[in-house]
Coordinates of C-alpha atoms in Angstrom, one line a residue:
M159 CA -72.4 -185.9 -102.2
K160 CA -71.0 -189.2 -100.8
V161 CA -72.4 -192.6 -101.9
V162 CA -71.6 -196.1 -100.6
L163 CA -72.4 -199.1 -102.8
V164 CA -73.3 -202.4 -101.2
D165 CA -73.8 -205.7 -103.1
D166 CA -72.5 -209.2 -102.4
E167 CA -71.6 -209.6 -106.1
R168 CA -68.4 -207.8 -107.1
I169 CA -69.5 -207.9 -110.7
A170 CA -72.6 -205.9 -109.7
L171 CA -70.4 -203.4 -107.8
D172 CA -68.1 -202.9 -110.8
H173 CA -71.1 -202.4 -113.1
M174 CA -72.5 -199.7 -110.8
R175 CA -69.1 -197.9 -110.7
T176 CA -68.9 -197.7 -114.5
L177 CA -72.6 -197.2 -115.3
I178 CA -72.6 -193.4 -114.8
P179 CA -69.9 -190.7 -114.5
W180 CA -70.3 -190.3 -110.8
E181 CA -68.0 -187.3 -110.1
D182 CA -69.1 -185.4 -113.3
I183 CA -72.7 -185.3 -112.0
G184 CA -71.8 -184.4 -108.4
Y185 CA -71.4 -187.7 -106.6
E186 CA -68.4 -189.4 -104.9
I187 CA -68.3 -193.2 -104.4
A188 CA -66.8 -193.0 -100.9
A189 CA -66.6 -196.8 -100.4
A190 CA -68.1 -200.2 -101.4
A191 CA -69.0 -203.3 -99.4
T192 CA -70.1 -206.9 -100.1
N193 CA -72.1 -207.4 -96.9
G194 CA -74.2 -205.3 -94.5
R195 CA -71.9 -205.5 -91.5
S196 CA -68.9 -204.1 -93.5
A197 CA -71.3 -201.5 -95.0
L198 CA -72.4 -200.4 -91.5
R199 CA -68.8 -199.9 -90.5
L200 CA -68.1 -197.9 -93.7
C201 CA -71.2 -195.8 -93.2
E202 CA -70.0 -194.8 -89.7
E203 CA -66.6 -194.0 -91.0
H204 CA -67.6 -192.0 -94.1
R205 CA -71.1 -190.7 -93.2
P206 CA -72.5 -190.9 -96.8
Q207 CA -75.7 -189.2 -97.8
I208 CA -76.8 -192.0 -100.1
M209 CA -76.4 -195.8 -100.0
V210 CA -77.2 -198.1 -102.9
V211 CA -78.0 -201.4 -101.3
D212 CA -78.8 -204.9 -102.4
I213 CA -81.5 -206.7 -100.3
R214 CA -80.1 -210.2 -100.2
M215 CA -76.6 -210.4 -98.7
P216 CA -74.7 -212.6 -96.3
V217 CA -73.7 -211.8 -92.7
M218 CA -76.1 -208.8 -92.5
D219 CA -78.8 -208.4 -95.3
G220 CA -80.0 -205.1 -96.7
L221 CA -83.0 -204.8 -94.5
E222 CA -81.0 -205.3 -91.3
L223 CA -78.5 -202.7 -92.6
I224 CA -81.2 -200.2 -93.3
Q225 CA -82.7 -200.7 -89.8
A226 CA -79.3 -200.4 -88.1
V227 CA -78.4 -197.1 -90.0
A228 CA -81.9 -195.7 -89.3
E229 CA -81.6 -196.4 -85.6
R230 CA -78.4 -194.5 -85.4
G231 CA -80.0 -191.4 -86.9
W232 CA -77.4 -190.8 -89.6
G233 CA -80.0 -189.5 -92.1
V234 CA -78.8 -191.7 -95.0
K235 CA -81.2 -192.2 -98.0
F236 CA -81.3 -195.6 -99.5
I237 CA -81.8 -196.8 -103.0
V238 CA -82.7 -200.5 -102.8
M239 CA -81.7 -202.9 -105.5
S240 CA -83.2 -206.3 -105.8
A241 CA -84.9 -208.9 -108.1
Y242 CA -88.6 -209.3 -108.8
E243 CA -89.1 -212.1 -106.3
D244 CA -87.7 -209.9 -103.5
F245 CA -90.3 -207.1 -103.8
N246 CA -92.3 -208.1 -100.6
Y247 CA -89.0 -208.2 -98.7
A248 CA -88.0 -204.8 -100.1
R249 CA -91.3 -203.3 -99.2
Q250 CA -90.4 -203.8 -95.5
A251 CA -87.4 -201.7 -96.1
I252 CA -89.4 -199.0 -97.8
S253 CA -91.7 -198.8 -94.8
L254 CA -88.8 -197.6 -92.6
G255 CA -89.1 -194.2 -94.2
C256 CA -85.5 -193.7 -95.3
V257 CA -85.7 -195.6 -98.6
S258 CA -85.9 -193.2 -101.5
S259 CA -86.7 -195.8 -104.2
Y260 CA -86.8 -199.5 -105.1
L261 CA -85.1 -200.7 -108.3
V262 CA -85.2 -204.0 -110.0
K263 CA -81.6 -204.9 -110.8
H264 CA -81.9 -206.0 -114.5
E265 CA -84.1 -202.9 -115.3
V266 CA -81.6 -200.3 -114.0
D267 CA -80.0 -198.3 -116.8
R268 CA -78.0 -195.1 -116.8
E269 CA -80.9 -192.6 -117.0
K270 CA -82.9 -194.4 -114.3
L271 CA -80.0 -194.5 -111.9
V272 CA -79.2 -190.8 -112.4
R273 CA -82.9 -189.9 -111.9
E274 CA -83.2 -192.0 -108.7
L275 CA -79.9 -190.6 -107.3
A276 CA -81.3 -187.1 -107.9
K277 CA -84.5 -188.1 -106.1
A278 CA -82.5 -189.4 -103.2
K279 CA -80.4 -186.3 -103.1
H280 CA -83.4 -184.1 -103.0
A281 CA -85.0 -186.1 -100.2
W282 CA -81.8 -186.0 -98.2
E283 CA -81.5 -182.2 -98.6
L284 CA -85.0 -181.7 -97.4
D285 CA -84.4 -183.9 -94.3
E286 CA -81.1 -182.3 -93.7
R287 CA -82.7 -178.8 -93.4
Q288 CA -85.0 -180.2 -90.7
R289 CA -82.1 -181.9 -89.0
Q290 CA -80.0 -178.7 -89.1
L291 CA -82.9 -176.7 -87.5
A292 CA -83.2 -179.4 -84.8
R293 CA -79.5 -179.5 -84.2
S294 CA -79.2 -175.8 -84.1
E295 CA -82.0 -175.6 -81.5
Q296 CA -80.2 -178.3 -79.4
L297 CA -77.0 -176.4 -79.7
K298 CA -78.6 -173.1 -78.6
E299 CA -80.4 -174.9 -75.7
A300 CA -77.1 -176.5 -74.5
F301 CA -75.2 -173.2 -74.8
L302 CA -77.8 -171.2 -72.9
R303 CA -78.6 -173.8 -70.3
G304 CA -75.0 -174.3 -69.2
G305 CA -73.4 -177.2 -67.6
R306 CA -72.7 -180.7 -69.0
A307 CA -75.1 -181.9 -71.7
S308 CA -77.2 -184.9 -70.6
R309 CA -76.4 -186.8 -73.7
E310 CA -74.3 -186.5 -76.8
P311 CA -76.5 -185.2 -79.6
F312 CA -73.9 -183.2 -81.5
G313 CA -71.6 -185.8 -83.1
R314 CA -68.4 -187.4 -81.9
P315 CA -65.1 -185.7 -81.1
P316 CA -63.0 -184.1 -82.4
L317 CA -65.5 -181.2 -82.4
C318 CA -64.9 -177.5 -82.7
A319 CA -67.1 -174.6 -81.6
L320 CA -66.7 -171.5 -83.7
F321 CA -67.9 -168.0 -82.5
L322 CA -68.2 -165.4 -85.3
Q323 CA -68.5 -161.8 -84.3
A324 CA -68.7 -158.6 -86.3
D325 CA -66.2 -156.2 -84.9
A326 CA -67.7 -153.3 -83.0
P327 CA -65.9 -150.3 -81.4
F328 CA -65.1 -150.3 -77.8
A329 CA -67.7 -148.7 -75.5
P330 CA -66.2 -147.2 -72.3
I331 CA -69.4 -148.1 -70.4
P332 CA -69.9 -151.9 -70.3
T333 CA -73.5 -152.8 -71.3
A334 CA -75.5 -155.9 -72.0
A335 CA -77.1 -154.1 -75.0
E336 CA -76.1 -155.1 -78.5
P337 CA -73.5 -152.9 -80.3
Q338 CA -75.2 -150.3 -82.4
D339 CA -73.4 -151.2 -85.5
A340 CA -73.0 -154.9 -85.1
G341 CA -75.1 -155.6 -88.2
G342 CA -76.7 -158.9 -89.2
T343 CA -75.4 -162.3 -90.1
I344 CA -77.1 -162.7 -93.5
G345 CA -75.1 -165.1 -95.6
W346 CA -73.0 -166.4 -92.7
T347 CA -74.7 -169.8 -92.4
E348 CA -74.5 -170.4 -96.2
A349 CA -70.8 -169.4 -96.2
C350 CA -70.1 -171.8 -93.3
R351 CA -71.8 -174.6 -95.3
Q352 CA -70.0 -173.9 -98.5
M353 CA -66.6 -173.5 -97.0
A354 CA -66.9 -176.5 -94.7
E355 CA -67.6 -178.8 -97.7
Q356 CA -64.2 -177.9 -99.0
S357 CA -62.4 -178.7 -95.8
G358 CA -61.7 -181.7 -93.5
W359 CA -64.5 -180.5 -91.2
A360 CA -68.2 -181.0 -91.5
R361 CA -70.7 -178.4 -90.3
I362 CA -73.2 -179.8 -87.8
G363 CA -75.3 -176.7 -86.9
E364 CA -75.3 -173.1 -85.9
F365 CA -77.5 -170.4 -84.2
S366 CA -77.5 -166.7 -83.9
H367 CA -76.4 -165.2 -80.6
G368 CA -77.5 -161.6 -81.0
A369 CA -76.7 -158.9 -83.5
G370 CA -73.6 -159.7 -85.6
R371 CA -72.8 -162.9 -83.7
L372 CA -73.1 -166.6 -84.8
V373 CA -72.2 -169.8 -83.0
A374 CA -71.4 -172.7 -85.3
L375 CA -70.3 -176.3 -84.6
F376 CA -68.1 -178.6 -86.7
E377 CA -66.9 -182.1 -86.5
Q378 CA -63.7 -183.6 -88.0
H379 CA -64.4 -185.8 -91.0
D380 CA -61.7 -188.3 -90.1
R381 CA -62.4 -189.0 -86.4
G382 CA -59.7 -191.6 -86.2
A383 CA -57.0 -189.1 -87.1
P384 CA -55.2 -186.8 -84.7
L385 CA -56.8 -183.4 -84.2
Q386 CA -56.5 -181.4 -87.4
R387 CA -55.9 -177.9 -85.8
D388 CA -54.1 -176.5 -88.7
A389 CA -56.7 -177.6 -91.2
F390 CA -59.5 -176.0 -89.1
R391 CA -57.5 -172.8 -88.8
A392 CA -57.0 -172.7 -92.6
F393 CA -60.8 -173.3 -93.1
A394 CA -61.6 -170.5 -90.5
S395 CA -59.2 -168.1 -92.2
A396 CA -60.8 -168.7 -95.6
L397 CA -64.3 -168.3 -94.1
Q398 CA -63.2 -165.1 -92.4
R399 CA -62.0 -163.6 -95.7
K400 CA -65.2 -164.6 -97.5
L401 CA -67.4 -163.0 -94.8
C402 CA -65.3 -159.8 -94.7
D403 CA -65.6 -159.5 -98.5
L404 CA -69.3 -160.2 -98.3
H405 CA -70.0 -157.5 -95.8
S406 CA -67.2 -155.1 -96.4
R407 CA -66.3 -155.0 -92.7
T408 CA -64.0 -156.9 -90.4
I409 CA -65.2 -160.0 -88.6
S410 CA -63.4 -161.9 -85.8
L411 CA -63.5 -165.6 -85.3
Y412 CA -62.8 -167.4 -82.0
Y413 CA -62.9 -171.2 -81.7
A414 CA -62.4 -174.0 -79.1
F415 CA -61.9 -177.7 -79.5
E416 CA -63.5 -180.6 -77.7
C417 CA -61.5 -183.8 -78.3
A418 CA -62.5 -186.1 -75.4
D419 CA -66.3 -186.1 -74.7
G420 CA -69.1 -184.6 -76.9
A421 CA -71.1 -184.0 -73.7
H422 CA -68.6 -181.3 -72.8
L423 CA -69.3 -179.4 -76.0
P424 CA -71.4 -176.5 -74.3
E425 CA -68.2 -175.7 -72.3
A426 CA -66.2 -175.3 -75.6
M427 CA -69.0 -173.1 -77.1
R428 CA -69.0 -170.9 -74.0
K429 CA -65.2 -170.7 -74.0
A430 CA -65.2 -169.4 -77.6
E431 CA -67.9 -166.9 -76.7
Y432 CA -65.9 -165.8 -73.6
A433 CA -62.9 -165.2 -75.8
A434 CA -65.1 -163.0 -78.1
R435 CA -66.1 -160.9 -75.0
H436 CA -62.4 -160.0 -74.7
A437 CA -62.2 -158.8 -78.3
V438 CA -60.7 -155.5 -77.2
F439 CA -57.5 -157.4 -76.2
A440 CA -57.4 -159.6 -79.3
G441 CA -57.9 -156.7 -81.7
R442 CA -59.9 -156.2 -84.8
G443 CA -60.2 -159.0 -87.3
A444 CA -58.9 -161.6 -84.8
L445 CA -58.7 -165.3 -85.7
A446 CA -57.8 -167.1 -82.5
C447 CA -58.2 -170.4 -80.7
A448 CA -59.6 -169.7 -77.2
D449 CA -57.6 -172.6 -75.8
D450 CA -54.4 -170.6 -76.5
L451 CA -55.6 -167.2 -75.2
P452 CA -54.7 -165.8 -71.7
L453 CA -58.4 -165.8 -70.6
P454 CA -59.0 -165.4 -66.9
S455 CA -60.8 -168.2 -65.0
A456 CA -63.3 -167.9 -62.2
A457 CA -60.4 -168.6 -59.8
T458 CA -58.1 -165.9 -61.3
A459 CA -57.2 -163.2 -58.7
M460 CA -57.0 -159.8 -60.3
D461 CA -54.4 -157.3 -58.9
V462 CA -56.9 -154.6 -57.9
H463 CA -54.3 -152.9 -55.6
G464 CA -51.9 -152.8 -58.5
R465 CA -54.4 -151.1 -60.8
S466 CA -55.1 -148.5 -58.1
R467 CA -51.4 -147.9 -57.6
W468 CA -50.8 -147.2 -61.3
L469 CA -53.9 -144.9 -61.5
D470 CA -52.7 -143.0 -58.4
E471 CA -49.3 -142.7 -59.9
S472 CA -50.7 -141.3 -63.2
A473 CA -52.7 -138.7 -61.3
S474 CA -49.6 -137.8 -59.3
C475 CA -47.5 -137.3 -62.4
L476 CA -50.0 -135.0 -63.9
K477 CA -50.2 -133.0 -60.7
Q478 CA -46.4 -132.6 -60.9
D479 CA -46.6 -131.8 -64.6
D480 CA -44.4 -134.9 -65.3
F481 CA -46.0 -136.0 -68.6
V482 CA -43.2 -138.6 -69.3
G483 CA -43.9 -140.2 -65.9
F484 CA -47.6 -140.1 -66.7
E485 CA -47.1 -141.8 -70.1
T486 CA -44.9 -144.5 -68.5
A487 CA -47.5 -145.2 -65.7
V488 CA -50.3 -145.5 -68.2
T489 CA -48.3 -147.8 -70.5
K490 CA -47.4 -150.0 -67.5
L491 CA -51.0 -150.1 -66.4
F492 CA -52.2 -151.3 -69.8
D493 CA -49.4 -153.8 -70.0
D494 CA -50.5 -155.3 -66.7
L495 CA -54.1 -155.4 -67.8
A496 CA -53.0 -157.8 -70.7
R497 CA -50.6 -160.0 -68.8
P498 CA -50.6 -162.6 -67.4
V499 CA -54.3 -162.8 -68.3
W500 CA -56.7 -160.4 -69.9
D501 CA -58.3 -158.2 -67.2
L502 CA -61.4 -156.9 -68.9
P503 CA -63.0 -155.4 -65.7
G504 CA -59.7 -153.8 -65.0
L505 CA -59.7 -152.2 -68.4
Y506 CA -63.1 -150.7 -67.9
E507 CA -62.0 -149.4 -64.5
A508 CA -58.8 -147.9 -65.9
V509 CA -60.6 -146.2 -68.8
G510 CA -63.3 -144.9 -66.4
A511 CA -60.8 -143.5 -63.9
L512 CA -58.6 -141.9 -66.5
S513 CA -61.7 -140.4 -68.2
V514 CA -62.7 -138.9 -64.8
L515 CA -59.2 -137.6 -64.4
Y516 CA -59.3 -136.0 -67.8
R517 CA -62.6 -134.3 -67.1
D518 CA -61.2 -133.0 -63.8
R519 CA -58.3 -131.5 -65.7
L520 CA -60.7 -129.9 -68.2
A521 CA -62.8 -128.5 -65.4
A522 CA -59.7 -127.2 -63.7
A523 CA -58.7 -125.4 -66.9
G524 CA -62.1 -124.0 -67.3
L525 CA -62.6 -125.9 -70.5
P526 CA -65.9 -127.5 -71.7
E527 CA -66.7 -131.1 -70.9
A528 CA -65.3 -133.7 -73.3
D529 CA -64.8 -137.4 -73.6
P530 CA -61.1 -138.4 -74.3
L531 CA -62.4 -141.4 -76.3
D532 CA -65.1 -139.6 -78.2
P533 CA -65.2 -141.5 -81.6
R534 CA -66.4 -138.4 -83.4
V535 CA -63.0 -136.7 -82.6
A536 CA -60.6 -139.2 -84.1
G537 CA -62.6 -142.3 -85.1
P538 CA -63.7 -145.5 -83.3
L539 CA -61.4 -147.6 -81.2
Y540 CA -61.2 -151.4 -81.4
D541 CA -58.3 -152.6 -79.2
A542 CA -56.6 -151.9 -75.9
A543 CA -53.4 -150.6 -77.5
A544 CA -55.3 -148.0 -79.5
I545 CA -57.3 -147.0 -76.4
R546 CA -54.1 -146.4 -74.5
E547 CA -52.6 -144.3 -77.2
R548 CA -55.7 -142.2 -77.5
L549 CA -55.8 -141.5 -73.8
I550 CA -52.1 -140.5 -73.8
Q551 CA -52.7 -138.2 -76.8
A552 CA -55.8 -136.6 -75.2
F553 CA -53.9 -135.8 -72.0
G554 CA -50.9 -134.6 -74.1
A555 CA -53.1 -132.2 -76.1
L556 CA -54.7 -130.9 -73.0
R557 CA -51.3 -130.2 -71.5
E558 CA -50.3 -128.3 -74.6
Q559 CA -53.3 -125.9 -74.0
G560 CA -51.4 -124.4 -71.1
T561 CA -50.3 -125.6 -67.8
A562 CA -51.2 -122.2 -66.3
A563 CA -54.8 -122.7 -67.1
L564 CA -54.8 -126.1 -65.3
R565 CA -53.5 -124.4 -62.1
R566 CA -56.0 -121.6 -62.2
L567 CA -58.6 -123.2 -59.9
S568 CA -58.2 -123.2 -56.2
P569 CA -57.5 -126.5 -54.4
K570 CA -60.8 -126.2 -52.5
L571 CA -62.8 -125.8 -55.8
L572 CA -61.0 -128.8 -57.3
Q573 CA -62.0 -130.8 -54.2
A574 CA -65.6 -129.7 -54.6
L575 CA -65.6 -130.6 -58.3
R576 CA -64.2 -134.1 -57.7
F577 CA -67.0 -134.8 -55.2
L578 CA -69.6 -133.4 -57.6
H579 CA -68.3 -135.5 -60.5
A580 CA -68.3 -138.7 -58.3
H581 CA -71.9 -138.1 -56.9
F582 CA -73.7 -136.2 -59.6
Q583 CA -76.2 -139.1 -60.1
D584 CA -77.2 -138.8 -56.4
D585 CA -79.7 -136.3 -54.8
I586 CA -76.9 -133.9 -53.8
G587 CA -77.0 -130.2 -53.0
I588 CA -74.5 -127.5 -52.3
E589 CA -74.6 -128.4 -48.6
D590 CA -73.3 -131.9 -49.4
V591 CA -70.4 -130.5 -51.5
A592 CA -69.6 -128.0 -48.8
Q593 CA -69.4 -130.7 -46.1
A594 CA -67.2 -133.0 -48.3
S595 CA -64.9 -130.0 -49.0
G596 CA -64.7 -128.9 -45.4
I597 CA -65.9 -125.3 -46.2
S598 CA -69.0 -123.3 -45.8
V599 CA -72.0 -123.3 -48.2
R600 CA -71.4 -119.6 -48.7
Y601 CA -67.8 -120.2 -49.6
V602 CA -68.7 -122.9 -52.1
H603 CA -71.2 -120.6 -53.7
D604 CA -68.5 -117.8 -54.0
L605 CA -65.9 -120.2 -55.5
F606 CA -68.3 -121.3 -58.3
K607 CA -69.3 -117.8 -59.1
R608 CA -65.7 -116.3 -58.9
E609 CA -63.7 -119.1 -60.6
L610 CA -66.3 -120.8 -63.0
C611 CA -68.6 -117.8 -63.6
R612 CA -71.7 -119.9 -62.8
T613 CA -73.7 -121.0 -59.8
F614 CA -73.3 -124.4 -58.2
L615 CA -76.7 -125.5 -59.5
D616 CA -75.9 -124.3 -63.1
Y617 CA -72.7 -126.3 -63.1
L618 CA -74.4 -129.4 -61.7
T619 CA -77.2 -129.2 -64.2
E620 CA -74.7 -128.8 -67.1
Y621 CA -72.7 -131.7 -65.9
R622 CA -75.7 -134.0 -65.6
V623 CA -76.9 -133.1 -69.1
K624 CA -73.4 -133.8 -70.5
Q625 CA -73.4 -137.2 -68.9
A626 CA -76.9 -137.8 -70.2
K627 CA -75.6 -137.0 -73.7
L628 CA -73.0 -139.7 -73.4
I629 CA -75.5 -142.3 -72.4
L630 CA -77.9 -141.3 -75.2
M631 CA -75.1 -141.6 -77.8
R632 CA -73.9 -145.0 -76.6
E633 CA -76.9 -146.9 -75.3
D634 CA -80.5 -147.7 -76.0
A635 CA -81.5 -147.1 -72.4
K636 CA -85.1 -145.9 -71.8
M637 CA -85.6 -142.3 -70.7
T638 CA -86.6 -143.3 -67.2
E639 CA -83.3 -145.1 -66.8
V640 CA -81.3 -142.2 -68.3
S641 CA -82.9 -139.7 -66.0
A642 CA -82.3 -141.8 -62.9
R643 CA -78.7 -142.4 -63.9
V644 CA -78.0 -138.6 -64.0
G645 CA -79.8 -137.7 -60.8
Y646 CA -83.4 -136.9 -61.9
R647 CA -86.2 -138.8 -60.3
S648 CA -88.8 -137.5 -62.8
P649 CA -88.2 -138.2 -66.5
Q650 CA -90.5 -135.3 -67.4
H651 CA -88.4 -132.9 -65.3
F652 CA -85.2 -134.3 -66.9
S653 CA -86.7 -133.8 -70.4
Q654 CA -87.5 -130.2 -69.6
V655 CA -84.0 -129.5 -68.3
F656 CA -82.4 -131.2 -71.2
K657 CA -84.4 -129.2 -73.7
R658 CA -83.7 -125.9 -71.9
L659 CA -80.0 -126.5 -72.2
T660 CA -79.8 -128.2 -75.7
G661 CA -82.8 -126.9 -77.5
M662 CA -84.2 -130.4 -78.1
L663 CA -85.7 -133.3 -76.2
P664 CA -83.5 -136.3 -75.3
H665 CA -85.0 -138.7 -77.9
Q666 CA -84.5 -136.0 -80.6
F667 CA -80.8 -135.6 -79.5
R668 CA -80.3 -139.4 -79.7
A669 CA -81.9 -139.6 -83.2
E670 CA -79.8 -136.7 -84.5
E671 CA -76.6 -138.2 -83.2
R672 CA -77.2 -141.6 -84.7
A673 CA -78.1 -140.0 -88.1
R674 CA -74.6 -138.4 -88.3

């Protein structure tokens, strides 16, 4: 805890320095001054928690100093030192509310000073908790409100916004819901406080931003020095190791600096949060400065046609049984999604399209429905490279099951299945599939019976239930939403169909899957 000594008599200052073993009992004499004006400058530079101040001084006396510091809201606690005849004068200082105690100079001994310092420290800690809560609320409001802050309540640059996020597996379906295994942030705030005390950065405040996420703000101790990027990274790295050990899981940290104007701080906070949204590109256990990442801006034009071209090429290679070409096309597609900027919507689109292509191949082979990224098969996925490899492996394994089986279905049935898979959530019937395929309803019926050994309605129902299972396993969506998303207007009807095919109700299936 930092202390600044202020007295116009140098003998008195030397006496205070030697009266007690300051560092041994947890205090650091950050500076000393012989008048209030110098003390005010030192207070702004060092931001002490306690100041021991004489009342009568030249240039700026103790009362004026206390008033000036109080007006700036620095939260300093004062121990006032004076003589008997100055008590009425000192009482004015006490009325300001930031004076912890008043001591008569010639009565101060070692025990009394230690006791009064402890009293001031306790008072500062109580006030600091309240200030932390207030600052955290201001931070959260600025972050959620967006735009430029109307004033500068968060300290002076250099500032750094830090976004901490527990790593969660990639979910192929983007959702605003919290990751199921994100966990809490118990101990994160205390770890930030402890680690910051050992670095060149001071913690200003923090707030929770959903399950397993925390936004924290820090200011550089030495604001007159150049930006200490390396020092902050070293602090963030040590904090990351401490949190990972604390929770026995990986946690990623993203940060952004604000060096010019504290009013722009909300932009830095949102930049760090935006980087965390692209965690699938950064990888598990990332420690990265958002300013250095290839994040897309609002003006970035994504190559939608390029994505479509690589996806079409992938499908064409599979159709020609050119697996080397398929692997090359998928690798190129994922490389383009990461350069020159991270294309998160494109990644979701690519995963969705390749998953549909995979299911089409399964259906063509007469194999049961499956998700190529099912975490229960080979574990969860955390980064784009692992997703790419898993997709390539899934298609490779399917190919090994027999090219002949993939070619067993007729082109017209494959066309019908593609339409069904794309529109299963709509109110479709066999007539719609027949029209889309350019054949008669009777012929569609015969194709399903002859080649898939089931009726059109049976296949459609099974497919809808399989899609419902995926939603139930990945999301916390309500049953009305689940039923609507798989083509059922009535949740009750959906529940009856689901139970008939699976032997359990949808909510029972979800509970059983999450208990595994």
